[in-house]
mmCIF file of C-alpha atoms in Angstrom:
data_model
loop_
_atom_site.group_PDB
_atom_site.id
_atom_site.type_symbol
_atom_site.label_atom_id
_atom_site.label_comp_id
_atom_site.label_asym_id
_atom_site.label_seq_id
_atom_site.Cartn_x
_atom_site.Cartn_y
_atom_site.Cartn_z
ATOM 1 C CA MET H 1 31.801 -32.312 41.035
ATOM 2 C CA LYS H 2 30.744 -28.148 40.522
ATOM 3 C CA LEU H 3 31.540 -26.361 37.229
ATOM 4 C CA LEU H 4 30.871 -22.237 36.933
ATOM 5 C CA THR H 5 31.722 -21.214 33.244
ATOM 6 C CA LEU H 6 31.660 -17.773 32.637
ATOM 7 C CA ASN H 7 32.374 -14.716 29.395
ATOM 8 C CA THR H 8 34.454 -12.319 32.097
ATOM 9 C CA HIS H 9 34.023 -9.264 29.649
ATOM 10 C CA SER H 10 37.014 -8.212 31.523
ATOM 11 C CA TRP H 11 38.291 -4.889 31.451
ATOM 12 C CA GLN H 12 35.475 -4.041 29.467
ATOM 13 C CA GLU H 13 32.890 -3.904 32.622
ATOM 14 C CA GLN H 14 32.681 -0.643 35.043
ATOM 15 C CA ASP H 15 33.414 -1.855 38.482
ATOM 16 C CA GLN H 16 35.425 -4.735 37.587
ATOM 17 C CA LEU H 17 37.569 -5.209 40.473
ATOM 18 C CA GLU H 18 34.824 -4.979 42.534
ATOM 19 C CA LYS H 19 32.492 -7.384 40.241
ATOM 20 C CA LEU H 20 35.421 -9.539 40.833
ATOM 21 C CA ASP H 21 35.793 -9.942 44.085
ATOM 22 C CA VAL H 22 31.711 -11.145 43.576
ATOM 23 C CA VAL H 23 33.422 -13.917 41.140
ATOM 24 C CA ALA H 24 35.466 -15.164 43.800
ATOM 25 C CA LYS H 25 32.685 -14.752 46.341
ATOM 26 C CA ALA H 26 30.775 -17.048 44.566
ATOM 27 C CA ILE H 27 32.975 -19.582 43.215
ATOM 28 C CA ILE H 28 33.830 -19.807 47.240
ATOM 29 C CA GLU H 29 30.128 -19.731 48.792
ATOM 30 C CA GLN H 30 29.396 -22.586 45.814
ATOM 31 C CA ASP H 31 31.975 -24.696 46.138
ATOM 32 C CA CYS H 32 33.631 -24.064 42.578
ATOM 33 C CA ASP H 33 35.616 -27.577 41.387
ATOM 34 C CA VAL H 34 36.107 -25.911 38.023
ATOM 35 C CA ILE H 35 35.668 -22.735 36.624
ATOM 36 C CA ALA H 36 35.890 -21.785 32.846
ATOM 37 C CA LEU H 37 36.518 -18.524 31.900
ATOM 38 C CA GLN H 38 35.974 -16.750 28.419
ATOM 39 C CA GLU H 39 37.338 -13.144 27.272
ATOM 40 C CA VAL H 40 39.833 -13.160 29.930
ATOM 41 C CA ASN H 41 42.112 -10.142 28.918
ATOM 42 C CA GLN H 42 45.558 -8.537 29.822
ATOM 43 C CA ARG H 43 47.533 -5.565 28.501
ATOM 44 C CA TYR H 44 49.898 -6.734 25.795
ATOM 45 C CA ASP H 45 52.152 -4.141 27.742
ATOM 46 C CA SER H 46 51.664 -4.426 31.266
ATOM 47 C CA SER H 47 54.576 -6.187 33.403
ATOM 48 C CA ILE H 48 55.190 -10.356 33.292
ATOM 49 C CA ILE H 49 55.052 -12.152 35.909
ATOM 50 C CA ASN H 50 55.816 -15.486 37.115
ATOM 51 C CA ALA H 51 52.440 -16.982 37.915
ATOM 52 C CA SER H 52 52.143 -20.944 38.942
ATOM 53 C CA THR H 53 50.579 -21.625 35.739
ATOM 54 C CA VAL H 54 50.773 -24.836 33.029
ATOM 55 C CA SER H 55 49.958 -22.190 30.423
ATOM 56 C CA ASN H 56 51.982 -22.132 27.220
ATOM 57 C CA PHE H 57 51.810 -17.844 27.080
ATOM 58 C CA PRO H 58 53.347 -15.465 29.504
ATOM 59 C CA VAL H 59 50.561 -14.300 32.378
ATOM 60 C CA HIS H 60 50.627 -10.093 32.586
ATOM 61 C CA SER H 61 50.237 -8.903 36.115
ATOM 62 C CA ASP H 62 46.184 -7.495 35.442
ATOM 63 C CA ASN H 63 45.313 -10.806 33.954
ATOM 64 C CA TYR H 64 41.748 -11.169 35.295
ATOM 65 C CA ALA H 65 42.258 -15.000 36.188
ATOM 66 C CA TYR H 66 45.498 -14.384 37.865
ATOM 67 C CA LEU H 67 43.555 -11.772 40.163
ATOM 68 C CA LEU H 68 41.180 -13.811 40.572
ATOM 69 C CA GLN H 69 43.438 -16.800 41.672
ATOM 70 C CA GLN H 70 45.587 -14.362 43.994
ATOM 71 C CA ARG H 71 42.003 -13.116 45.482
ATOM 72 C CA LEU H 72 40.762 -16.888 46.406
ATOM 73 C CA LEU H 73 44.110 -17.403 47.913
ATOM 74 C CA VAL H 74 44.183 -14.823 50.135
ATOM 75 C CA LEU H 75 40.379 -16.004 51.402
ATOM 76 C CA GLY H 76 42.533 -19.152 52.339
ATOM 77 C CA HIS H 77 40.860 -21.663 48.799
ATOM 78 C CA GLN H 78 44.055 -22.767 46.335
ATOM 79 C CA TYR H 79 42.965 -23.030 42.328
ATOM 80 C CA TYR H 80 45.419 -23.796 39.802
ATOM 81 C CA LEU H 81 45.314 -21.250 37.076
ATOM 82 C CA THR H 82 45.446 -22.083 33.087
ATOM 83 C CA TRP H 83 45.550 -19.535 30.707
ATOM 84 C CA ASP H 84 45.877 -19.032 27.085
ATOM 85 C CA PHE H 85 45.954 -16.314 24.677
ATOM 86 C CA VAL H 86 43.495 -16.548 21.682
ATOM 87 C CA HIS H 87 43.576 -13.139 19.962
ATOM 88 C CA GLN H 88 43.989 -9.127 20.480
ATOM 89 C CA SER H 89 41.103 -7.444 21.837
ATOM 90 C CA TYR H 90 40.038 -3.887 21.883
ATOM 91 C CA ASP H 91 43.753 -2.924 20.685
ATOM 92 C CA VAL H 92 45.432 -2.672 24.138
ATOM 93 C CA TYR H 93 44.533 -6.122 25.245
ATOM 94 C CA GLN H 94 45.432 -9.920 24.655
ATOM 95 C CA GLU H 95 42.249 -12.085 25.130
ATOM 96 C CA GLY H 96 42.707 -15.861 25.972
ATOM 97 C CA LEU H 97 40.609 -18.484 27.852
ATOM 98 C CA ALA H 98 41.200 -19.518 31.397
ATOM 99 C CA PHE H 99 40.638 -22.544 33.441
ATOM 100 C CA LEU H 100 40.728 -22.677 37.689
ATOM 101 C CA SER H 101 40.876 -26.228 38.781
ATOM 102 C CA ARG H 102 41.449 -27.431 42.343
ATOM 103 C CA GLU H 103 42.679 -30.614 40.892
ATOM 104 C CA PRO H 104 46.166 -30.204 39.149
ATOM 105 C CA VAL H 105 46.247 -30.182 35.585
ATOM 106 C CA ILE H 106 47.432 -33.260 33.937
ATOM 107 C CA GLU H 107 47.458 -32.435 30.771
ATOM 108 C CA HIS H 108 46.717 -29.336 28.952
ATOM 109 C CA GLN H 109 46.188 -28.631 24.977
ATOM 110 C CA VAL H 110 45.868 -25.784 22.944
ATOM 111 C CA ILE H 111 43.267 -25.894 20.383
ATOM 112 C CA ASP H 112 43.918 -23.929 17.386
ATOM 113 C CA LEU H 113 40.233 -23.720 15.497
ATOM 114 C CA ASN H 114 41.223 -22.016 12.378
ATOM 115 C CA ASP H 115 43.435 -22.665 9.663
ATOM 116 C CA ASN H 116 46.377 -20.391 9.115
ATOM 117 C CA TYR H 117 45.891 -19.510 12.559
ATOM 118 C CA ASP H 118 46.295 -15.774 12.855
ATOM 119 C CA GLU H 119 46.536 -13.962 16.700
ATOM 120 C CA LYS H 120 46.072 -10.387 15.175
ATOM 121 C CA TYR H 121 42.204 -11.418 13.718
ATOM 122 C CA TRP H 122 39.655 -11.259 16.248
ATOM 123 C CA LYS H 123 37.519 -14.186 14.408
ATOM 124 C CA HIS H 124 40.330 -16.623 14.746
ATOM 125 C CA ARG H 125 39.520 -18.717 17.920
ATOM 126 C CA ARG H 126 41.247 -21.573 19.922
ATOM 127 C CA ALA H 127 40.084 -23.930 22.408
ATOM 128 C CA VAL H 128 41.700 -25.216 25.303
ATOM 129 C CA ARG H 129 41.874 -29.012 27.100
ATOM 130 C CA ILE H 130 42.530 -29.887 30.599
ATOM 131 C CA THR H 131 42.692 -33.475 32.032
ATOM 132 C CA LEU H 132 42.266 -33.883 35.480
ATOM 133 C CA GLY H 133 41.494 -36.629 37.944
ATOM 134 C CA TYR H 134 38.199 -36.857 39.882
ATOM 135 C CA LYS H 135 37.387 -39.139 42.451
ATOM 136 C CA ASP H 136 39.019 -42.018 41.086
ATOM 137 C CA GLN H 137 39.046 -41.333 37.446
ATOM 138 C CA THR H 138 39.658 -39.299 34.555
ATOM 139 C CA LEU H 139 37.995 -37.053 32.726
ATOM 140 C CA ASP H 140 38.910 -34.018 29.897
ATOM 141 C CA ILE H 141 37.249 -30.136 29.912
ATOM 142 C CA TYR H 142 37.477 -28.046 27.691
ATOM 143 C CA ASN H 143 36.888 -24.268 27.751
ATOM 144 C CA CYS H 144 35.177 -22.963 24.431
ATOM 145 C CA HIS H 145 34.837 -19.763 22.981
ATOM 146 C CA CYS H 146 33.022 -20.291 19.157
ATOM 147 C CA GLY H 147 32.479 -17.977 16.186
ATOM 148 C CA TRP H 148 28.856 -17.636 15.318
ATOM 149 C CA TRP H 149 26.789 -19.860 12.989
ATOM 150 C CA ASN H 150 27.287 -19.151 8.833
ATOM 151 C CA ASP H 151 30.166 -17.182 9.156
ATOM 152 C CA ILE H 152 32.530 -17.909 6.100
ATOM 153 C CA GLU H 153 35.558 -16.291 7.815
ATOM 154 C CA SER H 154 35.481 -18.432 10.628
ATOM 155 C CA PRO H 155 32.687 -21.356 10.428
ATOM 156 C CA PHE H 156 31.148 -22.685 13.355
ATOM 157 C CA GLN H 157 31.276 -26.395 12.255
ATOM 158 C CA GLN H 158 35.139 -25.808 11.731
ATOM 159 C CA HIS H 159 35.395 -24.968 14.951
ATOM 160 C CA ILE H 160 33.489 -27.691 16.259
ATOM 161 C CA GLU H 161 35.596 -30.157 14.023
ATOM 162 C CA ARG H 162 38.713 -29.335 15.579
ATOM 163 C CA ILE H 163 37.227 -29.831 18.971
ATOM 164 C CA LYS H 164 35.837 -33.442 18.639
ATOM 165 C CA SER H 165 39.229 -34.231 16.660
ATOM 166 C CA CYS H 166 40.724 -33.942 19.944
ATOM 167 C CA LEU H 167 38.458 -36.305 21.974
ATOM 168 C CA SER H 168 40.215 -39.363 23.752
ATOM 169 C CA GLY H 169 37.444 -41.560 24.293
ATOM 170 C CA ARG H 170 37.259 -40.681 28.671
ATOM 171 C CA LEU H 171 34.487 -38.450 30.108
ATOM 172 C CA SER H 172 35.167 -34.967 28.331
ATOM 173 C CA LEU H 173 32.860 -31.583 29.568
ATOM 174 C CA PHE H 174 33.118 -29.153 27.231
ATOM 175 C CA LEU H 175 32.102 -25.561 28.734
ATOM 176 C CA GLY H 176 31.689 -22.014 27.514
ATOM 177 C CA ASP H 177 30.116 -19.229 25.400
ATOM 178 C CA PHE H 178 29.554 -20.879 22.086
ATOM 179 C CA ASN H 179 27.142 -18.211 20.207
ATOM 180 C CA THR H 180 24.829 -19.875 19.156
ATOM 181 C CA PRO H 181 21.327 -19.468 21.069
ATOM 182 C CA SER H 182 19.533 -23.177 21.581
ATOM 183 C CA HIS H 183 16.285 -22.035 20.116
ATOM 184 C CA LEU H 184 16.971 -21.666 16.111
ATOM 185 C CA VAL H 185 16.243 -24.900 14.269
ATOM 186 C CA ASP H 186 19.286 -26.116 11.625
ATOM 187 C CA GLU H 187 22.044 -23.726 13.325
ATOM 188 C CA GLY H 188 24.883 -24.133 15.736
ATOM 189 C CA TYR H 189 22.700 -25.671 18.335
ATOM 190 C CA SER H 190 20.861 -28.124 16.585
ATOM 191 C CA TYR H 191 24.532 -29.125 14.442
ATOM 192 C CA LEU H 192 26.309 -29.981 17.912
ATOM 193 C CA ILE H 193 23.537 -32.095 19.233
ATOM 194 C CA GLN H 194 23.711 -34.000 15.948
ATOM 195 C CA GLN H 195 27.826 -34.060 16.669
ATOM 196 C CA GLY H 196 26.971 -36.115 20.185
ATOM 197 C CA PHE H 197 26.829 -33.038 22.006
ATOM 198 C CA ILE H 198 24.731 -33.800 25.197
ATOM 199 C CA ASP H 199 23.131 -30.876 26.508
ATOM 200 C CA THR H 200 23.343 -31.141 30.645
ATOM 201 C CA TYR H 201 20.229 -28.446 30.951
ATOM 202 C CA THR H 202 18.165 -30.979 29.047
ATOM 203 C CA SER H 203 18.726 -33.498 31.645
ATOM 204 C CA ALA H 204 19.039 -31.542 35.039
ATOM 205 C CA GLN H 205 17.159 -32.780 37.566
ATOM 206 C CA MET H 206 16.420 -28.848 38.919
ATOM 207 C CA LYS H 207 17.066 -25.785 36.559
ATOM 208 C CA ASP H 208 15.349 -22.298 35.161
ATOM 209 C CA ASP H 209 15.240 -20.759 31.978
ATOM 210 C CA GLY H 210 18.948 -20.951 31.040
ATOM 211 C CA ASN H 211 19.261 -17.725 29.453
ATOM 212 C CA THR H 212 22.115 -15.911 29.553
ATOM 213 C CA VAL H 213 22.331 -12.907 27.585
ATOM 214 C CA VAL H 214 19.517 -10.700 27.742
ATOM 215 C CA LYS H 215 20.368 -7.743 25.960
ATOM 216 C CA CYS H 216 22.505 -6.734 22.797
ATOM 217 C CA ILE H 217 26.151 -7.168 23.829
ATOM 218 C CA ASP H 218 29.324 -7.277 21.952
ATOM 219 C CA GLY H 219 28.696 -9.653 19.171
ATOM 220 C CA TRP H 220 24.765 -9.629 18.898
ATOM 221 C CA GLN H 221 24.109 -6.066 18.777
ATOM 222 C CA ASN H 222 20.629 -6.237 17.294
ATOM 223 C CA ASN H 223 19.364 -8.653 20.349
ATOM 224 C CA HIS H 224 16.477 -7.559 21.731
ATOM 225 C CA GLU H 225 15.646 -11.396 23.791
ATOM 226 C CA ALA H 226 16.661 -13.860 26.113
ATOM 227 C CA LEU H 227 19.772 -16.582 24.633
ATOM 228 C CA ARG H 228 20.741 -19.152 25.754
ATOM 229 C CA ILE H 229 24.014 -19.411 24.544
ATOM 230 C CA ASP H 230 26.577 -20.042 27.092
ATOM 231 C CA TYR H 231 26.834 -24.168 28.056
ATOM 232 C CA VAL H 232 28.150 -27.024 29.499
ATOM 233 C CA PHE H 233 28.083 -30.214 27.042
ATOM 234 C CA SER H 234 29.434 -33.414 27.358
ATOM 235 C CA ASN H 235 30.012 -36.499 25.391
ATOM 236 C CA GLN H 236 28.323 -38.652 27.382
ATOM 237 C CA ASN H 237 25.074 -38.943 29.742
ATOM 238 C CA VAL H 238 25.843 -37.931 32.996
ATOM 239 C CA SER H 239 23.829 -37.190 35.966
ATOM 240 C CA VAL H 240 22.742 -33.449 36.401
ATOM 241 C CA SER H 241 21.625 -32.561 39.798
ATOM 242 C CA SER H 242 20.968 -29.146 39.258
ATOM 243 C CA HIS H 243 21.820 -26.477 35.984
ATOM 244 C CA LYS H 244 21.582 -22.634 37.397
ATOM 245 C CA VAL H 245 22.137 -19.186 36.236
ATOM 246 C CA ILE H 246 24.606 -17.128 37.705
ATOM 247 C CA PHE H 247 25.710 -13.555 37.929
ATOM 248 C CA ASN H 248 22.018 -12.072 37.055
ATOM 249 C CA GLY H 249 20.947 -10.085 39.109
ATOM 250 C CA ASP H 250 19.201 -12.592 40.809
ATOM 251 C CA TYR H 251 21.500 -15.400 41.982
ATOM 252 C CA TYR H 252 24.667 -13.086 42.708
ATOM 253 C CA PRO H 253 25.025 -9.260 41.567
ATOM 254 C CA ILE H 254 25.854 -8.956 37.285
ATOM 255 C CA VAL H 255 29.389 -9.217 36.522
ATOM 256 C CA SER H 256 29.567 -9.426 32.982
ATOM 257 C CA ASP H 257 27.289 -9.031 29.134
ATOM 258 C CA HIS H 258 27.106 -12.565 29.796
ATOM 259 C CA PHE H 259 25.597 -14.400 33.295
ATOM 260 C CA GLY H 260 27.533 -17.613 33.842
ATOM 261 C CA LEU H 261 26.035 -20.930 34.512
ATOM 262 C CA ILE H 262 26.961 -23.592 37.454
ATOM 263 C CA VAL H 263 26.300 -27.061 36.710
ATOM 264 C CA SER H 264 26.368 -29.707 39.637
ATOM 265 C CA LEU H 265 27.207 -33.809 38.011
ATOM 266 C CA ASP H 266 26.379 -36.438 40.289
ATOM 267 C CA LEU H 267 30.530 -38.379 39.343
ATOM 268 C CA HIS H 268 31.006 -41.356 41.196
#
């Protein structure tokens, strides 16, 4: 199974439609099975469409993931779409989480990661779980965009506890932007490992440096170093043939303020 995760920073990038075409090309050329996208935006006042989706929220005509799905369809590749609203963003956008999957979605769950959830508050977070069938097995895949360690308004630990509370016992994979650098001791990454999250990077047979942020970006305005803050975790040991950074200018052009990850698992 080949997985792709990317924080798209959608509609905040220059030449966004051209970059969307780059993402579509990579999905096809890399033969991706499941794509998890974060910061998938649509204007609140754009038109609603009757998209084929299992989502609980209306998809608009300018939804980044919908446009990507349609681009893939034009190129002869069908993917099932989910998109779920997380919070309002940049005044005019509804920001959410999206999946594109080759296999139909068996189950779908939106997980509020904060108490007294307020969609108007940009620090409030959701995660999304989908259940898929793949090679005679059933597995859960989570799309995650967590907050920052020690943020008392929206605690990282609470986000992870809410995600863990939804575990079914099946093989579960956790994709996304966790906003916690891997090199900081006794912070979010250490907490994830203590909670039983297995980093596919550590066991990958082939891998690069894994860094997905290399400059100051939204949420990391004072950053001046390369960071590994986007991940693919699992709850069980899996065979990982490769873990590679994508959309970094070397392996496909840059399309966002985050680089993406493409991870190949040997699932039998």
